[in-house]
Short mmCIF file of C-alpha atoms and ligand atoms in Angstrom, two decimals:
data_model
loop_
_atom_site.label_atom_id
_atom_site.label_comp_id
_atom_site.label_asym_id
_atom_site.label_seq_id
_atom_site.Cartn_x
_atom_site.Cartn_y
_atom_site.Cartn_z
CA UNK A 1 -23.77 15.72 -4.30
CA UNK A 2 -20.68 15.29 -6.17
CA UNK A 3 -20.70 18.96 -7.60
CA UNK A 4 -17.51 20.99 -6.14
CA UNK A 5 -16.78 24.44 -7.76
CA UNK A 6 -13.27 24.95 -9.16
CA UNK A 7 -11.57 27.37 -7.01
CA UNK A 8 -8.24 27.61 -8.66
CA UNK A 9 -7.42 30.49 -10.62
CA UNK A 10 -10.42 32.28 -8.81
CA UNK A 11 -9.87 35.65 -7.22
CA UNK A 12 -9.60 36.15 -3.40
CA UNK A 13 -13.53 37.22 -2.54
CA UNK A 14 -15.10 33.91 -5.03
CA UNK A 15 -12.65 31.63 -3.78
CA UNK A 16 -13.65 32.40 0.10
CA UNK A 17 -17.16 32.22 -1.23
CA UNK A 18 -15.82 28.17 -3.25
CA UNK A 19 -14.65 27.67 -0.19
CA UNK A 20 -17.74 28.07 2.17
CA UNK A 21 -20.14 26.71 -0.42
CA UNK A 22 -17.40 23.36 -0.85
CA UNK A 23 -17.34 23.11 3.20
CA UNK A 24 -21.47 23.03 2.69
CA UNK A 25 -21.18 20.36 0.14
CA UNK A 26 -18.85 18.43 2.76
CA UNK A 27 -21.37 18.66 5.30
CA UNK A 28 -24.07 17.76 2.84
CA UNK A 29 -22.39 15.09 1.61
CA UNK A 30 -21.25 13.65 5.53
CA UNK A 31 -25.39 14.02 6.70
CA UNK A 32 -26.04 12.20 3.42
CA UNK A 33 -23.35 9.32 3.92
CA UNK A 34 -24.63 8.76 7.88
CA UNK A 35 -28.07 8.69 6.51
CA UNK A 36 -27.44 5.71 4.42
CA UNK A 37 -25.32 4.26 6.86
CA UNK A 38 -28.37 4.95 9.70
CA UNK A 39 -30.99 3.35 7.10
CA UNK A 40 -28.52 -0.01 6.02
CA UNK A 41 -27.66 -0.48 10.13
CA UNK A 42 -31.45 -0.06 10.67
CA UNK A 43 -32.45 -2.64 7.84
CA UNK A 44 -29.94 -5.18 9.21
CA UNK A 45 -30.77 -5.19 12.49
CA UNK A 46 -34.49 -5.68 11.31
CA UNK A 47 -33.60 -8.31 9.85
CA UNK A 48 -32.73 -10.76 12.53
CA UNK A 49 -35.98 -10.85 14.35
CA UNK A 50 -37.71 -11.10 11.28
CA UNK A 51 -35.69 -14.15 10.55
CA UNK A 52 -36.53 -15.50 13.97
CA UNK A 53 -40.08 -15.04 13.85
CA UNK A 54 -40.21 -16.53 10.08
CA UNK A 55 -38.33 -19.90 11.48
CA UNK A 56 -40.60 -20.16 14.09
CA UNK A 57 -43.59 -19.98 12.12
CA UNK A 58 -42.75 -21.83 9.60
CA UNK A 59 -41.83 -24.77 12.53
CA UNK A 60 -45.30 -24.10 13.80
CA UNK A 61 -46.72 -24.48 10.79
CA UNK A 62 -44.76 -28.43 10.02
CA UNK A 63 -44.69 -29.69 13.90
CA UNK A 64 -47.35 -27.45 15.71
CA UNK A 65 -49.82 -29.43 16.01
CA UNK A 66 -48.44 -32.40 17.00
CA UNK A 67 -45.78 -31.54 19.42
CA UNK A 68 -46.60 -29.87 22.41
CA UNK A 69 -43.57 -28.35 23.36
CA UNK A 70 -42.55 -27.47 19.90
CA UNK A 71 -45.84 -25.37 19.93
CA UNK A 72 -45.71 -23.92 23.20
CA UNK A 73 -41.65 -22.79 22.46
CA UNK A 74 -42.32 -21.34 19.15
CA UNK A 75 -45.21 -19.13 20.26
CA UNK A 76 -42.92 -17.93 23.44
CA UNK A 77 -40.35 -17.16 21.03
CA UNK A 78 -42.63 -15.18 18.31
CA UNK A 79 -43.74 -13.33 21.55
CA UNK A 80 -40.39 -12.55 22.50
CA UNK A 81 -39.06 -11.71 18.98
CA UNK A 82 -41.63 -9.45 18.21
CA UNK A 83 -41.44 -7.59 21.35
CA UNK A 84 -37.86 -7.25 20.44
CA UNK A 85 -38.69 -5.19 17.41
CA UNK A 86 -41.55 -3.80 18.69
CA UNK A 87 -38.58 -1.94 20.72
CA UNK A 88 -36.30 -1.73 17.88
CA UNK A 89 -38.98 0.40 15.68
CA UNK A 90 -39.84 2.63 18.98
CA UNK A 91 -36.26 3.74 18.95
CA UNK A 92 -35.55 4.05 15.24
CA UNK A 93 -38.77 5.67 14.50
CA UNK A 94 -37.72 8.63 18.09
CA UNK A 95 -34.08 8.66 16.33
CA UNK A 96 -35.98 9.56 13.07
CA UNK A 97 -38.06 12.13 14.48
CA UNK A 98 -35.18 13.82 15.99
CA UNK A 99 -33.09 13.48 12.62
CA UNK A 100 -35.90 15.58 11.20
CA UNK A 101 -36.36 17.60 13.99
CA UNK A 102 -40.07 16.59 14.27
CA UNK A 103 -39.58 15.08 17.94
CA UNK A 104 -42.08 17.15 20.67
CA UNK A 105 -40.13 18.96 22.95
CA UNK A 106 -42.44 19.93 25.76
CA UNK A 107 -40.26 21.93 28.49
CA UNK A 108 -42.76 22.95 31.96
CA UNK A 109 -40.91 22.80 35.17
CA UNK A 110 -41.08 19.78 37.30
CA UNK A 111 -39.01 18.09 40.70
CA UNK A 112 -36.47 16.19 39.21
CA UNK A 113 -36.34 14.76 42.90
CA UNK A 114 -40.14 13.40 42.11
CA UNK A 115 -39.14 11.88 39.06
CA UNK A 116 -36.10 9.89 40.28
CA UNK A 117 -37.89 8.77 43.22
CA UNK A 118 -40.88 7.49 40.88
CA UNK A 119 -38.23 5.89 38.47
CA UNK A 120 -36.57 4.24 41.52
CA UNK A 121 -39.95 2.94 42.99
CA UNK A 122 -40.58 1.86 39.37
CA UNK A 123 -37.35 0.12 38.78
CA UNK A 124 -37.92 -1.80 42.15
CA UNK A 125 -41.10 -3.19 41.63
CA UNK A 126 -39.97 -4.73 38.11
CA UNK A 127 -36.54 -5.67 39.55
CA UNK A 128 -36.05 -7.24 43.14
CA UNK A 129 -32.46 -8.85 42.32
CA UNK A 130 -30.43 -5.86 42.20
CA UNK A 131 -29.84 -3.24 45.14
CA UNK A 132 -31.06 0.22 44.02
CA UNK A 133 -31.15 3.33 45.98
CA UNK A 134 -31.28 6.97 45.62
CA UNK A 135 -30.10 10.30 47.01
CA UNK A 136 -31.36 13.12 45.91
CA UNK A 137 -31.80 17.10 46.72
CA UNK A 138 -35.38 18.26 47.72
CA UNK A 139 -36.72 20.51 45.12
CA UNK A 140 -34.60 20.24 42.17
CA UNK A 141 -36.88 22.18 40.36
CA UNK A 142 -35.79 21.85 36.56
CA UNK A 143 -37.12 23.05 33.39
CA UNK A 144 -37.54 20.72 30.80
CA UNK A 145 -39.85 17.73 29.12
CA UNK A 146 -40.12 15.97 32.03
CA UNK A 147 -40.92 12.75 29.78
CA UNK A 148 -37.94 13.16 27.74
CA UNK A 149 -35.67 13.63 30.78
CA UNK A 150 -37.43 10.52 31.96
CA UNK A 151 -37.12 8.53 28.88
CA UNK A 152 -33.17 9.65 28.87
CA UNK A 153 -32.39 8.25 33.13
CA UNK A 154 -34.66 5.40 32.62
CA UNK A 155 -32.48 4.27 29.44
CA UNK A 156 -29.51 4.55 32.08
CA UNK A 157 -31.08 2.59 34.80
CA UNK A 158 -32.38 -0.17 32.41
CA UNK A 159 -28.66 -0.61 31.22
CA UNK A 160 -27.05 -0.48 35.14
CA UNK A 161 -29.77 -3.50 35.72
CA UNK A 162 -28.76 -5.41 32.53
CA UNK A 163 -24.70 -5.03 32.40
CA UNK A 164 -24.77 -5.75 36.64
CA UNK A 165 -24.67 -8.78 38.25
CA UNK A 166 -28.21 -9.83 40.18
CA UNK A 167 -25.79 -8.81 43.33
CA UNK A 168 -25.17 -5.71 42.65
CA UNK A 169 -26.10 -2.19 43.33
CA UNK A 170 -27.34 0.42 41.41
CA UNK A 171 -28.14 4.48 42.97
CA UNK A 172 -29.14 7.28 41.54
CA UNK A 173 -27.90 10.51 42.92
CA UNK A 174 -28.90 14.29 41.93
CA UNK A 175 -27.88 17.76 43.42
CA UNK A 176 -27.45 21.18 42.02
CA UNK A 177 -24.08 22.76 41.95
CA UNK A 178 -24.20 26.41 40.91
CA UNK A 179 -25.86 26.42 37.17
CA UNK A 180 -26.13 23.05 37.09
CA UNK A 181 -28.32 20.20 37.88
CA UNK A 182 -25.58 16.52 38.26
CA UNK A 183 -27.71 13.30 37.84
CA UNK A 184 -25.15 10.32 38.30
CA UNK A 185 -26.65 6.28 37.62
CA UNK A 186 -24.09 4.17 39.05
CA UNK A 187 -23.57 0.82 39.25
CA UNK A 188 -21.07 -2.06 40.27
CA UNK A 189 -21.46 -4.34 36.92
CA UNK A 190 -19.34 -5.08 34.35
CA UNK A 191 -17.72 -1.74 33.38
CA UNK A 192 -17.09 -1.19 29.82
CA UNK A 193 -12.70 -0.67 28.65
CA UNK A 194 -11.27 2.69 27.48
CA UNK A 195 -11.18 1.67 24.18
CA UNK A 196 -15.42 1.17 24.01
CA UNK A 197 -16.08 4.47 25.79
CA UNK A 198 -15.87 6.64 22.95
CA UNK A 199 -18.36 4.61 21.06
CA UNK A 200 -21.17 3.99 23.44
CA UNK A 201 -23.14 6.80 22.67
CA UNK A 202 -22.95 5.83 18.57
CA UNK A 203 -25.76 4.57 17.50
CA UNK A 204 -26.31 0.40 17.12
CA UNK A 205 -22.43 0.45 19.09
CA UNK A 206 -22.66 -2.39 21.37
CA UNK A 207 -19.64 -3.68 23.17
CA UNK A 208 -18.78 -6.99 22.66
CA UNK A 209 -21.79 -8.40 21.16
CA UNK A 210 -21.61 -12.14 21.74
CA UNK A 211 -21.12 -11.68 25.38
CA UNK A 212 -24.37 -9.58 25.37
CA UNK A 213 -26.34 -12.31 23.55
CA UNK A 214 -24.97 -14.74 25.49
CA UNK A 215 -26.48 -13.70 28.46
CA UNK A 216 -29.43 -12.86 26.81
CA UNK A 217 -29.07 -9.22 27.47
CA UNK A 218 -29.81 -8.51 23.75
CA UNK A 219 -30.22 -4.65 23.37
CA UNK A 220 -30.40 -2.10 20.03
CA UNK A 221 -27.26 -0.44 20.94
CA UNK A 222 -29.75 2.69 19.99
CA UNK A 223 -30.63 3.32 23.92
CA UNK A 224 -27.41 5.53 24.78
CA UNK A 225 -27.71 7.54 21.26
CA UNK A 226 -31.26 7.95 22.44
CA UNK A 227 -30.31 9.16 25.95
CA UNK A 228 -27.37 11.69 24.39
CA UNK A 229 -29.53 13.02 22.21
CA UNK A 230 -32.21 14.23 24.92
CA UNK A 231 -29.58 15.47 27.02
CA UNK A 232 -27.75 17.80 23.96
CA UNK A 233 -31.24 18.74 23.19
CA UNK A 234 -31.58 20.60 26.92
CA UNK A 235 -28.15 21.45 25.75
CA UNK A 236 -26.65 19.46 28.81
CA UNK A 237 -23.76 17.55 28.52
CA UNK A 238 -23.49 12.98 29.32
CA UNK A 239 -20.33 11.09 30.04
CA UNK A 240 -19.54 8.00 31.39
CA UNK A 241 -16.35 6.99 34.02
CA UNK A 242 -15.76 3.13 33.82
CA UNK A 243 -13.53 0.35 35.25
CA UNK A 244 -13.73 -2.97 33.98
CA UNK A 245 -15.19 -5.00 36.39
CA UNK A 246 -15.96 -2.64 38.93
CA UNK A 247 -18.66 -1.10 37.71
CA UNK A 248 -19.77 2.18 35.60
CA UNK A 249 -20.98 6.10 36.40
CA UNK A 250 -22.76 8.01 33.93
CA UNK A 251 -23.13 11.56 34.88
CA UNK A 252 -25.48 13.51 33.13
CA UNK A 253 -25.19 17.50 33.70
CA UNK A 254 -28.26 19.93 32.84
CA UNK A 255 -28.07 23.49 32.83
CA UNK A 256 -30.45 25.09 35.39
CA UNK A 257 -33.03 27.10 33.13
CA UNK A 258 -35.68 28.76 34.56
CA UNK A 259 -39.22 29.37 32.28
CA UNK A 260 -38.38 32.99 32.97
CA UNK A 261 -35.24 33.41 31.63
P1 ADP L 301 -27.85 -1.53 24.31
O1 ADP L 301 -29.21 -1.63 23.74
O2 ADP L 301 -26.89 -2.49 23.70
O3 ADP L 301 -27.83 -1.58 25.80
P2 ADP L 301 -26.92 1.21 24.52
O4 ADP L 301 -26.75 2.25 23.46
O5 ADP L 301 -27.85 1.54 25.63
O6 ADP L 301 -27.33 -0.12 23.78
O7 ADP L 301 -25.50 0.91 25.14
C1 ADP L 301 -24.39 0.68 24.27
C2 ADP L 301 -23.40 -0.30 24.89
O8 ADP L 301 -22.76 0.32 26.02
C3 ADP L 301 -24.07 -1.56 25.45
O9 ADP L 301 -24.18 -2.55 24.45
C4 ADP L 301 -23.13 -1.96 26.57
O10 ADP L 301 -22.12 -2.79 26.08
C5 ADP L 301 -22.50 -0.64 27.02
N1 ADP L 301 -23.11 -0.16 28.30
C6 ADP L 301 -24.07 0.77 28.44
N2 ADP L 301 -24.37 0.97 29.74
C7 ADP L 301 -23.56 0.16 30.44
C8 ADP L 301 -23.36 -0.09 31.85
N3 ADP L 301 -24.06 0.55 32.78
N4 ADP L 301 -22.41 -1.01 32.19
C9 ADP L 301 -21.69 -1.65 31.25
N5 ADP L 301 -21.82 -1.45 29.92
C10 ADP L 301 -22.74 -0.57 29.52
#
């Protein structure tokens, strides 16, 4: 990967060619270096629940059976641990599948307005704390993998319920506006600062990671990279307006494609 041709002294015609094969190389080499970088993040953050699960068990294993509560905390926290990275592998294992392009893609056309509404229904039944509503348009027929889509707003939702307060509110809104479908998740939680917002959507970026662990909101930092990923791939576009404080909106915009076209 280190191999760069010479271009000096070339003529005009080989040193265009140099030039395009040495811009290859540089993307070569930048896939390569995120690679490693994707495979040492993913290692490390293995790691940790391993660790957990190992100090657990081997407490088990000296005060187990003796101690009630000893027994009854370290099995609750295997349980947890390994759900934990249960999670973790899901996501790695979709990013790696999309890295090789060997994720399914299975576009049919669907009412997005369905799908919110059963996300919404969904969200309620798990979470009765927060306030969450929708508004959608009738028959937003879209086409794309409805499960993907799904996947992508239910990553959104599931981060509105963990970075609110158990006050707050969360909505989901969707309408069409000319050749595009707008799906907005907002929510009055903790907002994230101008300086985090250009990271979010990098994979394992979490802001401010003791806070999050503090309040045992422990995520992979994977779920947004996850979510932008499904949206390029219906070549739609995701951002995010924040306050700090006040509360988030991610807006998600998907081109209206028709099975037709
Ligand atoms: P995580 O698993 O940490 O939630 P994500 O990739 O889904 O990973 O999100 C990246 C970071 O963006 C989170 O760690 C969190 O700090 C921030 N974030 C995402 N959604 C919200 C939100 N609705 N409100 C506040 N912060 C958010």
């Amino acid at each position: 990967l280190d191999t760069r041709l010479d271009i000096s002294g070339s003529q005009d015609e080989l040193k265009d060619l140099a030039l395009t094969v040495n811009n290859m190389f540089d993307r070569i080499q930048d896939s390569y270096e995120k690679q490693k970088q994707f495979v040492s993040d993913a290692s490390h953050e293995l790691r940790t629940p391993i660790a957990v699960i190992q100090g657990y068990a081997n407490l088990l294993s000296r005060w187990g059976k003796n101690d009630k509560d000893v027994l009854e905390e370290s099995i609750l926290a295997i349980k947890d641990e390994s759900e934990n990275m249960k999670d973790l592998v899901e996501k790695l294992l979709f990013l790696a599948r999309a890295d090789k392009h060997t994720q399914k893609i299975d576009k049919k056309e669907f009412d997005l307005s369905i799908l919110i509404e059963s996300i919404c229904k969904e969200t309620k039944l798990i979470d009765s704390n927060h306030t969450i509503s929708s508004n959608t348009e009738e028959n937003l027929v879209l086409f794309a993998d409805p499960k993907l889509i799904k996947q992508a707003l239910r990553i959104l939702v599931d981060n509105s319920i963990k970075y609110t307060p158990e006050t707050g509110y969360i909505n989901i809104s969707a309408f069409s506006e000319q050749n595009e479908i707008i799906i907005r998740v907002s929510d009055t939680g903790m907002g994230i600062s101008a300086k985090d917002i250009p990271h979010i959507f990098d994979r394992f970026y979490r802001v401010d990671e003791s806070r999050s662990k503090q309040d045992e909101k422990g995520g992979t930092g994977l779920g947004l990279s996850i979510a932008k990923w499904i949206v390029d791939t219906h070549k739609g576009t995701i951002s995010v307006e924040s306050s700090l404080g006040e509360g988030s909106t991610f807006t998600v915009k998907l081109p209206f494609t028709s099975s037709m076209i």
